[in-house]
Short mmCIF file of C-alpha atoms and ligand atoms in Angstrom, two decimals:
data_model
loop_
_atom_site.label_atom_id
_atom_site.label_comp_id
_atom_site.label_asym_id
_atom_site.label_seq_id
_atom_site.Cartn_x
_atom_site.Cartn_y
_atom_site.Cartn_z
CA MET A 1 0.03 -0.07 -0.03
CA PRO A 2 0.95 3.59 -0.97
CA ARG A 3 2.49 5.54 2.27
CA VAL A 4 1.41 8.78 3.31
CA ALA A 5 2.64 11.09 5.98
CA VAL A 6 0.92 14.17 7.28
CA MET A 7 1.99 17.44 9.00
CA ILE A 8 -0.34 19.79 11.01
CA SER A 9 -0.21 22.54 13.27
CA GLY A 10 -3.79 23.06 14.23
CA THR A 11 -6.98 21.34 14.91
CA GLY A 12 -6.27 18.80 12.28
CA THR A 13 -9.87 18.82 10.49
CA LEU A 14 -8.06 18.47 7.54
CA LEU A 15 -6.11 15.32 8.74
CA GLN A 16 -9.54 13.77 9.99
CA SER A 17 -10.86 13.99 6.31
CA LEU A 18 -7.93 12.04 5.06
CA ILE A 19 -8.24 9.26 8.06
CA ASP A 20 -12.25 9.25 7.22
CA ASP A 21 -12.07 8.82 3.69
CA PRO A 22 -13.86 5.57 2.67
CA ARG A 23 -12.06 5.33 -0.56
CA ARG A 24 -8.69 5.32 1.04
CA THR A 25 -6.43 2.96 -0.22
CA TYR A 26 -3.13 4.30 1.27
CA ASP A 27 -1.74 4.10 4.69
CA ILE A 28 -1.42 7.22 6.92
CA VAL A 29 2.13 6.13 8.37
CA ALA A 30 2.71 9.21 10.73
CA VAL A 31 1.66 12.61 11.57
CA ALA A 32 3.94 15.29 12.51
CA ALA A 33 3.52 18.58 13.91
CA ASP A 34 5.61 21.65 14.74
CA ARG A 35 3.98 22.16 18.13
CA PRO A 36 2.06 19.90 20.40
CA ALA A 37 -0.98 20.28 17.73
CA GLN A 38 -4.78 19.75 19.05
CA GLY A 39 -5.14 17.47 16.04
CA LEU A 40 -2.37 15.18 17.20
CA ALA A 41 -5.16 13.45 19.06
CA ARG A 42 -7.18 12.54 16.00
CA ALA A 43 -3.99 10.70 14.66
CA GLU A 44 -3.59 8.96 18.49
CA ALA A 45 -7.27 8.06 17.99
CA ALA A 46 -6.89 6.38 14.85
CA GLY A 47 -3.69 4.54 15.94
CA ILE A 48 -1.32 6.37 13.79
CA PRO A 49 2.28 7.34 15.21
CA THR A 50 2.80 10.84 15.84
CA VAL A 51 5.79 13.07 15.89
CA VAL A 52 6.27 16.85 17.34
CA VAL A 53 9.43 18.53 15.92
CA ARG A 54 9.76 22.04 17.40
CA PRO A 55 12.06 24.70 15.70
CA SER A 56 12.72 26.17 19.16
CA ASP A 57 14.69 22.77 19.77
CA HIS A 58 17.02 23.54 16.91
CA PRO A 59 19.71 26.10 16.34
CA ASP A 60 18.29 27.53 13.17
CA ARG A 61 15.79 26.76 10.35
CA PRO A 62 17.85 24.48 8.22
CA SER A 63 18.60 22.00 11.16
CA TRP A 64 14.95 22.02 12.24
CA SER A 65 13.86 21.18 8.74
CA ARG A 66 16.38 18.41 8.27
CA ALA A 67 15.44 17.06 11.63
CA LEU A 68 11.97 17.14 10.54
CA ALA A 69 12.77 15.49 7.17
CA LYS A 70 14.94 12.83 8.80
CA MET A 71 12.14 12.18 11.19
CA LEU A 72 9.67 11.55 8.58
CA GLY A 73 12.01 9.72 6.26
CA THR A 74 11.88 7.10 8.95
CA PHE A 75 8.24 6.27 8.10
CA GLU A 76 9.44 5.99 4.62
CA PRO A 77 6.50 7.83 3.13
CA ASP A 78 5.77 8.05 -0.53
CA TRP A 79 4.13 11.25 -0.25
CA VAL A 80 4.06 14.06 2.57
CA VAL A 81 0.86 16.27 2.86
CA SER A 82 0.73 19.66 4.49
CA ALA A 83 -2.55 19.68 5.78
CA GLY A 84 -2.78 22.80 8.16
CA PHE A 85 0.88 23.03 8.78
CA MET A 86 1.70 26.40 9.12
CA ARG A 87 5.70 26.69 8.48
CA ILE A 88 7.42 27.38 4.97
CA LEU A 89 9.47 24.21 4.03
CA ASP A 90 12.67 24.97 2.52
CA ALA A 91 15.01 23.11 0.21
CA ALA A 92 16.81 21.00 3.27
CA PHE A 93 13.37 19.48 3.55
CA LEU A 94 12.16 19.43 0.27
CA ASP A 95 15.05 17.84 -1.08
CA ARG A 96 14.15 14.69 0.65
CA PHE A 97 10.95 14.08 -0.86
CA PRO A 98 11.50 15.96 -4.46
CA GLN A 99 7.67 16.66 -6.01
CA ARG A 100 6.29 14.56 -3.32
CA VAL A 101 5.07 17.03 -0.96
CA VAL A 102 1.32 18.48 -1.29
CA ASN A 103 -0.19 21.43 0.53
CA SER A 104 -3.80 22.60 0.89
CA HIS A 105 -4.21 26.34 0.95
CA PRO A 106 -7.48 28.22 1.79
CA ALA A 107 -7.57 30.52 -1.27
CA LEU A 108 -7.25 30.51 -5.15
CA LEU A 109 -3.81 30.73 -5.47
CA PRO A 110 -1.78 32.77 -6.50
CA ALA A 111 -4.01 35.24 -4.99
CA PHE A 112 -3.73 35.35 -1.24
CA PRO A 113 -0.51 33.15 -0.48
CA GLY A 114 0.61 33.00 3.12
CA ALA A 115 -0.70 32.34 6.61
CA HIS A 116 -3.50 34.70 6.32
CA ALA A 117 -5.29 33.74 3.21
CA VAL A 118 -9.02 33.90 4.50
CA PRO A 119 -8.75 37.37 6.17
CA GLU A 120 -7.00 39.12 3.35
CA ALA A 121 -9.36 37.75 0.77
CA LEU A 122 -12.28 39.15 2.96
CA ALA A 123 -10.58 42.35 3.49
CA TYR A 124 -9.60 42.64 -0.36
CA GLY A 125 -13.48 42.23 -1.07
CA VAL A 126 -13.16 39.30 -3.27
CA LYS A 127 -16.84 37.77 -4.22
CA LEU A 128 -14.96 34.46 -4.84
CA THR A 129 -12.41 32.34 -3.21
CA GLY A 130 -12.00 28.88 -2.44
CA CYS A 131 -8.88 26.47 -2.18
CA THR A 132 -5.95 24.93 -3.87
CA VAL A 133 -4.12 21.58 -3.66
CA HIS A 134 -0.58 22.26 -4.91
CA LEU A 135 2.97 20.54 -5.16
CA VAL A 136 5.28 22.62 -2.45
CA ASP A 137 8.01 24.25 -3.77
CA ALA A 138 10.69 26.38 -2.11
CA GLY A 139 8.64 29.52 -2.38
CA VAL A 140 5.46 30.59 -0.15
CA ASP A 141 2.42 28.64 -1.81
CA THR A 142 4.03 29.09 -5.15
CA GLY A 143 4.16 25.27 -6.34
CA PRO A 144 2.46 23.91 -9.37
CA ILE A 145 -1.44 23.62 -8.91
CA ILE A 146 -3.07 20.19 -8.90
CA ALA A 147 -6.52 21.17 -8.18
CA GLN A 148 -8.82 24.03 -7.03
CA GLN A 149 -12.39 24.61 -5.95
CA SER A 150 -14.09 28.14 -5.73
CA VAL A 151 -16.31 29.16 -2.74
CA PRO A 152 -18.41 32.25 -2.88
CA VAL A 153 -17.92 34.96 -0.42
CA GLU A 154 -21.30 36.08 0.99
CA PRO A 155 -21.83 39.69 2.23
CA ASP A 156 -22.11 38.94 5.96
CA ASP A 157 -19.23 36.67 5.82
CA THR A 158 -16.52 36.92 8.75
CA GLU A 159 -13.27 35.33 8.87
CA GLN A 160 -14.46 32.18 10.54
CA THR A 161 -17.71 31.78 8.85
CA LEU A 162 -15.90 31.94 5.23
CA HIS A 163 -12.86 29.69 6.55
CA GLU A 164 -15.49 27.26 7.71
CA ARG A 165 -17.07 27.14 4.32
CA ILE A 166 -13.85 26.93 2.29
CA LYS A 167 -12.58 24.00 4.86
CA GLU A 168 -16.02 22.14 4.02
CA VAL A 169 -14.56 22.12 0.43
CA GLU A 170 -11.26 21.11 1.71
CA TRP A 171 -12.59 17.99 3.21
CA GLN A 172 -13.59 17.00 -0.08
CA LEU A 173 -10.78 17.86 -2.51
CA LEU A 174 -7.68 17.04 -0.21
CA PRO A 175 -8.82 13.34 0.16
CA GLU A 176 -9.69 12.93 -3.30
CA VAL A 177 -6.33 14.38 -4.73
CA VAL A 178 -4.21 12.43 -2.17
CA GLN A 179 -6.14 9.34 -3.11
CA ALA A 180 -5.33 10.14 -6.91
CA LEU A 181 -1.80 10.80 -6.13
CA ALA A 182 -1.04 7.96 -3.71
CA THR A 183 -2.34 5.29 -6.28
CA LYS A 184 -1.63 6.79 -9.75
CA GLY A 185 0.82 9.55 -9.17
CA CYS A 186 0.98 12.69 -11.32
CA THR A 187 3.05 14.01 -14.27
CA VAL A 188 4.47 17.69 -13.63
CA ASN A 189 5.47 19.47 -16.99
CA GLY A 190 6.61 22.95 -15.78
CA ARG A 191 3.60 24.50 -13.95
CA LYS A 192 1.33 21.83 -15.41
CA VAL A 193 0.38 19.17 -13.23
CA GLU A 194 -1.80 16.00 -14.64
CA LEU A 195 -3.01 13.28 -11.98
C1 GAR B 201 -6.85 24.68 6.52
O1 GAR B 201 -8.09 25.66 5.93
C2 GAR B 201 -5.55 24.86 5.72
O2 GAR B 201 -6.01 25.10 4.21
C3 GAR B 201 -4.96 25.96 6.23
O3 GAR B 201 -5.24 25.74 7.44
C4 GAR B 201 -6.42 25.31 7.42
C5 GAR B 201 -6.11 24.07 8.76
O4 GAR B 201 -7.28 23.44 8.92
N1 GAR B 201 -3.69 25.81 5.81
C6 GAR B 201 -2.99 27.20 5.66
O5 GAR B 201 -3.42 28.19 5.91
C7 GAR B 201 -1.49 27.10 5.33
N2 GAR B 201 -1.18 28.16 4.88
P1 GAR B 201 -7.12 22.10 10.03
O6 GAR B 201 -6.33 22.69 11.47
O7 GAR B 201 -8.63 22.43 10.91
O8 GAR B 201 -7.04 20.88 9.50
#
């Protein structure tokens, strides 16, 4: 069975959508976090090994990302999924899993990259936002796009209501993409990705 590792920083609802996917024919072999994230309990409840690799336990960013890559590497994942992982992954990490790291982002990239996509989209006044699943490169949410889905912004939306509606779409899209990647892979031609 294909092996998938997941990285989280927060509540782990995206992780839960992967765990619960009835179509899933890959193993979630480990869940890693950069802090004692609430979502780790979801992995533990599902019997999935968890690891916490804190940046503050390392002298600098490259040594933290090397340690994280080394730790995840011990689980021999075919794919690494960043599911609400709120850190930028540098070359020290990505070189270990070339073209094998996927991220879910709560906006229609290239609009609103970074850690504040939902409030920034709301403040900008866009009528349509959404979510993007993309391959991770060394930039901030700049990697080739695998799949996107739109979500309308309602006039009375708050950051919370809008983010919740975006997450409902992510809970469908991310498991669908990870299932396809894990079982069939993808071809990457420049910026164009075919599942
Ligand atoms: C998701 O909306 C994900 O796209 C976003 O964090 C949320 C995680 O939710 N990720 C980013 O903003 C990364 N820049 P969760 O903790 O409930 O799974």
